[in-house]
Coordinates of C-alpha atoms in Angstrom, one line a residue:
Chain W
M1 CA -3.7 -11.9 -24.8
L2 CA -5.4 -11.4 -21.5
A3 CA -6.5 -7.8 -21.3
V4 CA -6.3 -6.4 -17.7
K5 CA -5.1 -3.1 -16.3
A6 CA -3.6 -4.3 -13.0
L7 CA -2.2 -7.5 -11.5
T8 CA -2.8 -8.6 -7.9
F9 CA -0.9 -11.4 -6.2
D10 CA -1.5 -14.0 -3.6
V11 CA 1.7 -14.0 -1.6
F12 CA 2.1 -17.1 0.7
G13 CA 3.1 -19.8 -1.7
T14 CA 2.7 -17.8 -4.9
V15 CA 5.4 -15.1 -4.3
V16 CA 7.3 -16.6 -1.4
D17 CA 8.3 -20.1 -0.4
W18 CA 6.8 -20.0 3.1
R19 CA 7.5 -23.7 4.0
R20 CA 11.3 -23.7 3.6
S21 CA 11.6 -20.1 5.0
V22 CA 9.6 -20.9 8.1
A23 CA 11.5 -24.1 8.7
R24 CA 14.7 -22.2 8.4
E25 CA 13.5 -19.5 10.8
A26 CA 12.3 -22.0 13.3
A27 CA 15.6 -23.8 13.2
A28 CA 17.5 -20.6 13.6
A29 CA 15.4 -19.7 16.7
L30 CA 15.2 -23.1 18.4
A31 CA 18.2 -25.2 17.5
P32 CA 20.5 -22.9 19.5
K33 CA 18.3 -23.8 22.5
G34 CA 18.9 -27.4 22.0
Y35 CA 15.8 -28.4 20.1
A36 CA 16.2 -30.9 17.2
L37 CA 12.8 -30.8 15.7
D38 CA 11.3 -31.8 12.3
W39 CA 11.6 -28.2 11.1
N40 CA 9.6 -28.9 7.9
G41 CA 6.9 -30.5 10.0
F42 CA 7.0 -27.5 12.3
A43 CA 6.3 -25.2 9.4
L44 CA 3.5 -27.4 8.0
A45 CA 1.9 -27.7 11.5
W46 CA 2.0 -23.9 11.9
R47 CA 0.5 -23.4 8.4
A48 CA -2.2 -26.1 9.0
R49 CA -3.7 -23.8 11.7
Y50 CA -4.0 -20.9 9.3
Q51 CA -7.3 -21.6 7.6
P52 CA -9.1 -22.7 10.7
A53 CA -8.0 -19.5 12.5
M54 CA -9.2 -17.3 9.7
E55 CA -12.4 -19.2 9.4
R56 CA -13.4 -18.1 12.9
V57 CA -13.0 -14.5 11.7
R58 CA -14.7 -15.1 8.3
S59 CA -17.7 -16.8 10.0
G60 CA -18.2 -13.9 12.4
G61 CA -17.1 -15.9 15.4
R62 CA -14.6 -13.1 16.3
G63 CA -14.0 -9.6 14.9
F64 CA -11.3 -8.9 12.4
V65 CA -7.8 -9.3 13.8
K66 CA -4.7 -9.1 11.7
L67 CA -2.8 -12.2 10.6
D68 CA 0.1 -11.5 12.9
V69 CA -2.3 -12.1 15.8
L70 CA -3.6 -15.3 14.4
H71 CA -0.1 -16.5 13.6
R72 CA 1.0 -15.9 17.2
E73 CA -1.9 -17.7 18.7
N74 CA -1.2 -20.6 16.3
L75 CA 2.5 -20.5 17.2
L76 CA 1.7 -21.0 20.9
D77 CA -0.2 -24.2 20.0
V78 CA 2.6 -25.5 17.7
L79 CA 5.3 -24.8 20.2
E80 CA 3.3 -26.8 22.8
G81 CA 2.7 -29.6 20.3
F82 CA 6.4 -29.8 19.6
G83 CA 7.3 -29.7 23.2
V84 CA 9.0 -26.3 23.2
A85 CA 8.8 -24.4 26.4
G86 CA 10.4 -21.5 28.2
L87 CA 10.6 -18.9 25.3
S88 CA 10.3 -15.3 26.4
E89 CA 7.5 -13.1 25.0
G90 CA 10.1 -11.3 22.9
E91 CA 11.5 -14.6 21.5
I92 CA 8.0 -15.7 20.6
D93 CA 7.3 -12.4 18.9
D94 CA 10.5 -12.7 16.9
L95 CA 9.8 -16.2 15.8
N96 CA 6.2 -15.1 14.9
R97 CA 7.8 -12.6 12.6
A98 CA 9.3 -15.5 10.6
W99 CA 6.4 -14.8 8.3
H100 CA 7.9 -11.4 7.7
R101 CA 11.1 -13.0 6.5
L102 CA 10.0 -15.3 3.7
D103 CA 12.1 -15.7 0.6
P104 CA 10.6 -15.3 -2.9
W105 CA 10.8 -18.0 -5.5
P106 CA 13.8 -17.5 -7.8
D107 CA 11.6 -16.2 -10.7
V108 CA 9.8 -13.6 -8.7
L109 CA 12.1 -10.6 -8.7
P110 CA 13.1 -10.7 -12.3
G111 CA 9.5 -11.5 -13.3
M112 CA 7.9 -8.7 -11.3
A113 CA 10.4 -6.2 -12.6
R114 CA 9.2 -6.9 -16.1
L115 CA 5.5 -7.1 -15.2
R116 CA 5.7 -3.8 -13.2
A117 CA 6.9 -1.9 -16.3
K118 CA 3.5 -2.6 -17.8
F119 CA 1.1 -3.2 -14.9
P120 CA 0.5 -1.8 -11.4
L121 CA 1.3 -4.7 -9.0
A122 CA -0.6 -5.1 -5.8
A123 CA -0.3 -7.7 -3.0
L124 CA -3.7 -9.3 -2.4
S125 CA -2.8 -11.4 0.6
N126 CA -4.3 -12.5 3.9
G127 CA -1.0 -11.2 5.4
N128 CA -1.3 -7.9 7.2
V129 CA 0.3 -4.8 5.8
A130 CA 3.3 -4.7 8.1
L131 CA 4.1 -8.4 7.3
I132 CA 4.0 -7.7 3.6
V133 CA 6.0 -4.4 4.0
N134 CA 8.7 -6.1 6.0
M135 CA 8.8 -9.1 3.7
A136 CA 9.1 -6.8 0.6
R137 CA 11.8 -4.6 2.1
R138 CA 13.9 -7.7 3.1
A139 CA 13.4 -9.5 -0.3
G140 CA 13.5 -6.5 -2.6
I141 CA 10.0 -6.9 -3.8
R142 CA 8.4 -3.7 -5.2
W143 CA 4.7 -3.4 -4.7
D144 CA 2.7 -0.5 -6.1
A145 CA 0.2 -1.1 -3.3
I146 CA -0.5 -3.5 -0.5
L147 CA -4.1 -4.4 -0.5
G148 CA -5.9 -7.5 0.8
A149 CA -7.3 -8.7 4.1
E150 CA -6.2 -6.1 6.5
V151 CA -7.2 -3.2 4.2
A152 CA -10.5 -4.9 3.3
R153 CA -11.0 -6.2 6.8
A154 CA -12.0 -9.5 5.2
Y155 CA -10.0 -12.6 4.7
K156 CA -9.9 -14.4 1.3
P157 CA -11.7 -16.2 0.0
M158 CA -14.5 -13.7 1.0
A159 CA -15.5 -11.7 -2.0
E160 CA -15.0 -8.5 -0.2
A161 CA -11.2 -9.1 -0.1
Y162 CA -11.0 -9.2 -3.9
L163 CA -13.6 -6.5 -4.6
S164 CA -11.9 -4.1 -2.2
A165 CA -8.6 -4.5 -4.0
A166 CA -10.2 -3.7 -7.4
D167 CA -12.1 -0.8 -6.0
M168 CA -9.0 0.7 -4.4
L169 CA -7.1 0.3 -7.6
G170 CA -9.9 2.3 -9.2
L171 CA -10.7 -0.5 -11.6
A172 CA -13.6 -2.7 -12.4
P173 CA -13.1 -6.3 -11.1
A174 CA -12.9 -7.6 -14.7
D175 CA -9.9 -5.3 -15.3
V176 CA -7.9 -6.8 -12.5
A177 CA -6.3 -10.3 -12.5
L178 CA -5.3 -12.3 -9.4
V179 CA -2.1 -14.3 -9.8
A180 CA -2.1 -17.3 -7.5
A181 CA -0.7 -20.8 -7.1
H182 CA -3.9 -22.0 -5.5
N183 CA -7.0 -22.8 -7.6
D184 CA -9.4 -22.2 -4.7
D185 CA -8.2 -18.7 -4.4
L186 CA -8.6 -18.2 -8.1
K187 CA -12.1 -19.6 -8.1
A188 CA -13.2 -17.2 -5.4
A189 CA -11.6 -14.3 -7.3
A190 CA -13.4 -15.4 -10.4
A191 CA -16.7 -15.6 -8.6
A192 CA -16.1 -12.0 -7.5
G193 CA -15.6 -10.9 -11.1
L194 CA -11.8 -10.8 -11.3
R195 CA -9.7 -12.4 -14.0
T196 CA -7.5 -15.3 -12.9
I197 CA -3.9 -16.4 -13.6
F198 CA -2.5 -19.7 -12.3
I199 CA 1.2 -20.2 -11.6
P200 CA 2.2 -23.7 -10.2
R201 CA 4.4 -23.9 -7.2
R202 CA 4.9 -27.7 -7.2
T203 CA 7.1 -27.8 -4.2
E204 CA 5.1 -25.4 -2.0
M205 CA 3.8 -28.2 0.3
A206 CA 6.6 -30.8 0.0
D207 CA 9.9 -31.2 -1.7
A208 CA 8.3 -34.0 -3.7
G209 CA 4.9 -35.6 -4.1
Q210 CA 2.7 -32.5 -3.8
T211 CA -0.8 -33.6 -4.9
K212 CA -2.7 -30.4 -5.1
D213 CA -2.6 -27.3 -7.4
L214 CA -0.2 -28.9 -9.8
E215 CA -2.2 -27.6 -12.8
A216 CA -4.5 -24.7 -13.4
W217 CA -8.2 -25.1 -12.8
E218 CA -10.0 -25.3 -16.2
G219 CA -11.7 -21.9 -15.6
A220 CA -8.5 -19.9 -15.2
D221 CA -8.1 -17.2 -17.7
L222 CA -4.4 -17.8 -18.1
A223 CA -1.7 -20.2 -16.8
A224 CA 2.0 -19.6 -16.8
E225 CA 4.9 -21.7 -15.5
D226 CA 6.4 -18.9 -13.4
F227 CA 6.6 -15.1 -13.2
E228 CA 9.0 -14.8 -16.0
D229 CA 6.8 -16.9 -18.3
L230 CA 3.9 -14.8 -17.2
A231 CA 5.8 -11.7 -18.3
D232 CA 6.3 -13.3 -21.7
R233 CA 2.7 -14.2 -22.0
L234 CA 1.5 -10.7 -21.1
G235 CA 3.8 -9.1 -23.7
C236 CA 6.2 -7.5 -21.2
A237 CA 9.7 -6.6 -22.4
Chain V
M1 CA 18.3 12.5 16.8
L2 CA 14.5 11.7 16.5
A3 CA 14.0 8.0 17.2
V4 CA 11.2 6.6 15.0
K5 CA 10.8 3.3 13.2
A6 CA 8.8 4.5 10.1
L7 CA 8.1 7.7 8.2
T8 CA 4.7 8.7 6.9
F9 CA 4.1 11.5 4.5
D10 CA 1.5 14.0 3.7
V11 CA 1.5 14.1 -0.1
F12 CA -0.3 17.1 -1.6
G13 CA 2.0 20.0 -1.1
T14 CA 4.6 18.1 0.9
V15 CA 5.7 15.5 -1.7
V16 CA 4.2 17.0 -4.9
D17 CA 3.7 20.5 -6.2
W18 CA -0.1 20.3 -6.8
R19 CA -0.6 23.9 -7.8
R20 CA 1.7 24.1 -10.7
S21 CA 0.9 20.6 -11.8
V22 CA -2.8 21.1 -11.8
A23 CA -2.5 24.4 -13.6
R24 CA -0.4 22.7 -16.3
E25 CA -2.9 19.9 -16.6
A26 CA -5.8 22.3 -16.9
A27 CA -4.1 24.3 -19.5
A28 CA -3.2 21.1 -21.4
A29 CA -6.8 20.0 -21.4
L30 CA -8.6 23.3 -22.0
A31 CA -6.3 25.6 -24.0
P32 CA -6.7 23.4 -27.1
K33 CA -10.4 24.1 -26.8
G34 CA -9.9 27.8 -27.0
Y35 CA -10.0 28.7 -23.3
A36 CA -7.4 31.2 -22.0
L37 CA -8.0 31.0 -18.3
D38 CA -6.0 32.0 -15.2
W39 CA -4.6 28.5 -14.9
N40 CA -3.1 29.1 -11.5
G41 CA -6.4 30.5 -10.3
F42 CA -8.1 27.4 -11.7
A43 CA -5.9 25.2 -9.6
L44 CA -6.4 27.3 -6.5
A45 CA -10.1 27.4 -7.0
W46 CA -10.2 23.6 -7.3
R47 CA -8.1 23.1 -4.2
A48 CA -10.2 25.6 -2.3
R49 CA -13.1 23.2 -2.5
Y50 CA -11.1 20.4 -1.0
Q51 CA -11.5 20.9 2.7
P52 CA -15.2 21.8 2.6
A53 CA -15.9 18.6 0.5
M54 CA -14.0 16.4 3.0
E55 CA -15.6 18.2 5.9
R56 CA -19.0 16.9 4.8
V57 CA -17.6 13.4 5.1
R58 CA -15.8 14.0 8.3
S59 CA -18.9 15.5 9.9
G60 CA -21.0 12.5 9.0
G61 CA -23.0 14.5 6.5
R62 CA -22.3 11.8 3.9
G63 CA -20.6 8.4 4.0
F64 CA -17.0 7.9 3.1
V65 CA -16.3 8.5 -0.6
K66 CA -12.8 8.5 -2.1
L67 CA -11.1 11.7 -3.0
D68 CA -11.4 11.1 -6.8
V69 CA -15.2 11.4 -6.3
L70 CA -14.9 14.7 -4.3
H71 CA -12.4 16.1 -6.8
R72 CA -14.8 15.4 -9.6
E73 CA -17.7 17.0 -7.9
N74 CA -15.6 20.0 -7.2
L75 CA -14.3 20.1 -10.7
L76 CA -17.8 20.5 -12.1
D77 CA -18.2 23.6 -9.9
V78 CA -14.9 25.0 -10.9
L79 CA -15.5 24.4 -14.6
E80 CA -18.9 26.2 -14.3
G81 CA -17.3 29.0 -12.3
F82 CA -14.7 29.6 -15.1
G83 CA -17.3 29.4 -17.8
V84 CA -16.1 26.1 -19.3
A85 CA -18.9 24.0 -20.9
G86 CA -19.3 21.2 -23.3
L87 CA -16.7 18.7 -22.0
S88 CA -17.5 15.1 -22.5
E89 CA -17.7 12.8 -19.4
G90 CA -14.5 11.2 -20.5
E91 CA -12.7 14.6 -20.8
I92 CA -13.9 15.5 -17.4
D93 CA -12.7 12.2 -16.0
D94 CA -9.3 12.7 -17.6
L95 CA -9.0 16.3 -16.3
N96 CA -10.0 15.0 -12.8
R97 CA -7.1 12.7 -13.0
A98 CA -4.8 15.7 -13.1
W99 CA -4.4 14.9 -9.4
H100 CA -2.9 11.6 -10.4
R101 CA -0.2 13.4 -12.5
L102 CA 1.4 15.7 -10.0
D103 CA 5.1 16.4 -10.0
P104 CA 7.3 15.9 -6.9
W105 CA 9.4 18.8 -5.6
P106 CA 13.0 18.4 -6.8
D107 CA 14.4 17.1 -3.5
V108 CA 11.8 14.4 -3.1
L109 CA 13.2 11.5 -5.2
P110 CA 16.8 11.8 -4.0
G111 CA 15.7 12.4 -0.4
M112 CA 13.3 9.5 -0.4
A113 CA 15.8 7.1 -1.8
R114 CA 18.1 7.9 1.2
L115 CA 15.3 7.9 3.7
R116 CA 14.0 4.6 2.5
A117 CA 17.3 2.8 3.0
K118 CA 16.7 3.3 6.8
F119 CA 13.0 3.7 7.2
P120 CA 9.8 2.2 5.8
L121 CA 8.0 5.1 3.9
A122 CA 4.3 5.2 3.7
A123 CA 1.9 7.7 2.1
L124 CA -0.5 9.1 4.7
S125 CA -2.6 11.2 2.4
N126 CA -6.2 12.1 1.9
G127 CA -5.7 11.0 -1.7
N128 CA -7.2 7.6 -2.6
V129 CA -5.0 4.6 -3.3
A130 CA -5.3 4.6 -7.1
L131 CA -4.4 8.3 -7.1
I132 CA -1.3 7.8 -5.1
V133 CA -0.4 4.6 -7.1
N134 CA -0.7 6.4 -10.4
M135 CA 1.2 9.4 -9.1
A136 CA 4.0 7.3 -7.8
R137 CA 4.3 5.2 -11.0
R138 CA 4.5 8.3 -13.1
A139 CA 6.9 10.2 -10.9
G140 CA 9.1 7.3 -9.8
I141 CA 8.2 7.6 -6.1
R142 CA 8.7 4.3 -4.2
W143 CA 6.3 3.8 -1.3
D144 CA 6.5 0.8 1.0
A145 CA 2.8 1.2 1.7
I146 CA 0.0 3.5 0.8
L147 CA -2.0 4.2 3.9
G148 CA -4.2 7.2 4.8
A149 CA -7.8 8.2 4.2
E150 CA -9.2 5.5 1.9
V151 CA -7.6 2.7 3.8
A152 CA -8.7 4.2 7.2
R153 CA -12.0 5.4 5.7
A154 CA -11.4 8.6 7.6
Y155 CA -10.0 11.9 6.2
K156 CA -7.2 13.7 8.0
P157 CA -7.2 15.5 10.4
M158 CA -9.4 12.9 12.0
A159 CA -7.3 10.9 14.5
E160 CA -8.3 7.6 13.0
A161 CA -6.4 8.4 9.8
Y162 CA -3.1 8.7 11.7
L163 CA -3.8 5.9 14.1
S164 CA -4.8 3.5 11.3
A165 CA -1.5 4.1 9.6
A166 CA 0.5 3.4 12.7
D167 CA -1.5 0.3 13.4
M168 CA -1.1 -1.0 9.9
L169 CA 2.6 -0.4 10.1
G170 CA 2.6 -2.6 13.2
L171 CA 3.9 0.2 15.3
A172 CA 3.0 2.3 18.3
P173 CA 2.0 5.9 17.2
A174 CA 5.0 7.3 19.0
D175 CA 7.3 5.2 16.8
V176 CA 5.9 6.8 13.6
A177 CA 6.5 10.3 12.3
L178 CA 4.4 12.3 10.0
V179 CA 6.3 14.5 7.5
A180 CA 4.2 17.4 6.3
A181 CA 4.5 21.0 5.1
H182 CA 1.3 21.9 6.9
N183 CA 1.4 22.6 10.6
D184 CA -2.4 21.8 11.1
D185 CA -1.7 18.3 9.8
L186 CA 1.2 17.9 12.2
K187 CA -0.8 19.2 15.2
A188 CA -3.5 16.6 14.5
A189 CA -0.9 13.8 14.1
A190 CA 0.7 14.9 17.4
A191 CA -2.6 14.9 19.1
A192 CA -3.0 11.3 17.9
G193 CA 0.4 10.4 19.4
L194 CA 2.6 10.5 16.4
R195 CA 5.9 12.3 16.1
T196 CA 6.0 15.2 13.7
I197 CA 8.5 16.6 11.1
F198 CA 7.9 19.9 9.3
I199 CA 9.3 20.6 5.9
P200 CA 8.5 24.0 4.4
R201 CA 7.1 24.3 0.9
R202 CA 7.2 28.1 0.7
T203 CA 5.8 28.3 -2.9
E204 CA 3.0 25.7 -2.5
M205 CA 0.2 28.3 -2.6
A206 CA 1.9 31.1 -4.6
D207 CA 5.1 31.8 -6.5
A208 CA 5.7 34.5 -4.0
G209 CA 4.1 35.9 -0.9
Q210 CA 2.8 32.7 0.8
T211 CA 1.9 33.6 4.3
K212 CA 1.1 30.3 6.0
D213 CA 3.3 27.4 7.0
L214 CA 6.6 29.2 6.4
E215 CA 8.1 27.8 9.6
A216 CA 7.5 24.8 11.8
W217 CA 5.0 24.9 14.6
E218 CA 6.9 25.2 17.9
G219 CA 5.6 21.7 18.9
A220 CA 7.1 19.9 15.9
D221 CA 9.7 17.2 16.9
L222 CA 11.9 18.1 14.0
A223 CA 12.1 20.6 11.1
A224 CA 14.2 20.2 8.0
E225 CA 14.5 22.4 4.9
D226 CA 13.6 19.6 2.5
F227 CA 13.8 15.8 2.1
E228 CA 17.5 15.8 1.5
D229 CA 18.1 17.8 4.6
L230 CA 15.7 15.5 6.5
A231 CA 17.8 12.5 5.3
D232 CA 20.9 14.3 6.8
R233 CA 19.2 15.0 10.0
L234 CA 18.0 11.4 10.4
G235 CA 21.5 10.0 9.8
C236 CA 20.7 8.5 6.4
A237 CA 23.7 7.8 4.2

């Protein structure tokens, strides 16, 4: 059995179904204004701007800014791309907080309750603290700590994001596992010295036909089907 | 009624009874080795070294180090002062983690449960994240976020410690209240723009005869007798 002292979690995609949730939130905000958009496409277009925006921070092209700020800049682009105009600043702010209102996958709450009885559980997300706090309060997720990009002032996959989380948990990197549905995230965590656990989320990117991250990278320390299966594999009651 | 969007909490003294808990932990560690010390005095002597150790960091005399490190350095002094010798490094580490095993005051768990239904609750402590995580897991405290010194890399009463917490909660300082049993902490929070709530802990320093922080500073926005009374005053069910 994998011997670790704490579990950290990627959040977008691994803990929550951002695609369907953002599509729902966009529809709730814009359909009453008469827009009939491809809501799924809207969510994907917004998400597609995520890595490039963080890359400007990671590369030193701009100082650290929290993800809410990047999301909002990206939202303005997406709204323009989809031909949406005339929203108030407050309406844009509220739609931007769609990312604070993401739903967990069905196995998450029961799985985390079992995992938490044995391990401290920390968010290790690129989402900022308020985003993760609001998401957790809405969804009933119980984190022992919210770590990750804002606290480390470094976006994954920079090593500092993972190392900061282990350090703040008071643990050596090898005593901490990252749970993620994305093999690139796990590879970066492994390079920083953490242990890695893969969970597939095979409808993260599309209802059918997702091509990436269907199976664990061969270097992952553990793979489980979902959070309940992970609790089984880690010997949780 | 005080209008704020989140509550932050001083922890040592306000949430937990560090004096009796540390005295108990010291006795548990050292009495079996034949020491019969003034355990209460041991706890007070350890705590007396707390502000001077942080002041060296605040003044720039040394870089930021987490409170576990300062506590351990101070513990070595206290052990020597009380004539305790021959502990292993592991025994010293474990005794140092006495600060991870502090008991909440009796009103804390029921009061926080009521407060949390209405407000996000964040630790705003000089304790490091692992210390607060371990304390919370042991005591059953539920934080929405652990903010404060380690995350801000600044010890209270530096303004940055308070401002970082508000920023990470995504709120203006005036929308955040600090709950504390120490008026100096509240004054510094107020100077940084936060709202302030005083709760007396009249046996924090001594079973009887405590002379400081018996009543709220006149500038406090609110005073309550304990966390249950605070929940009443903030309109929590």
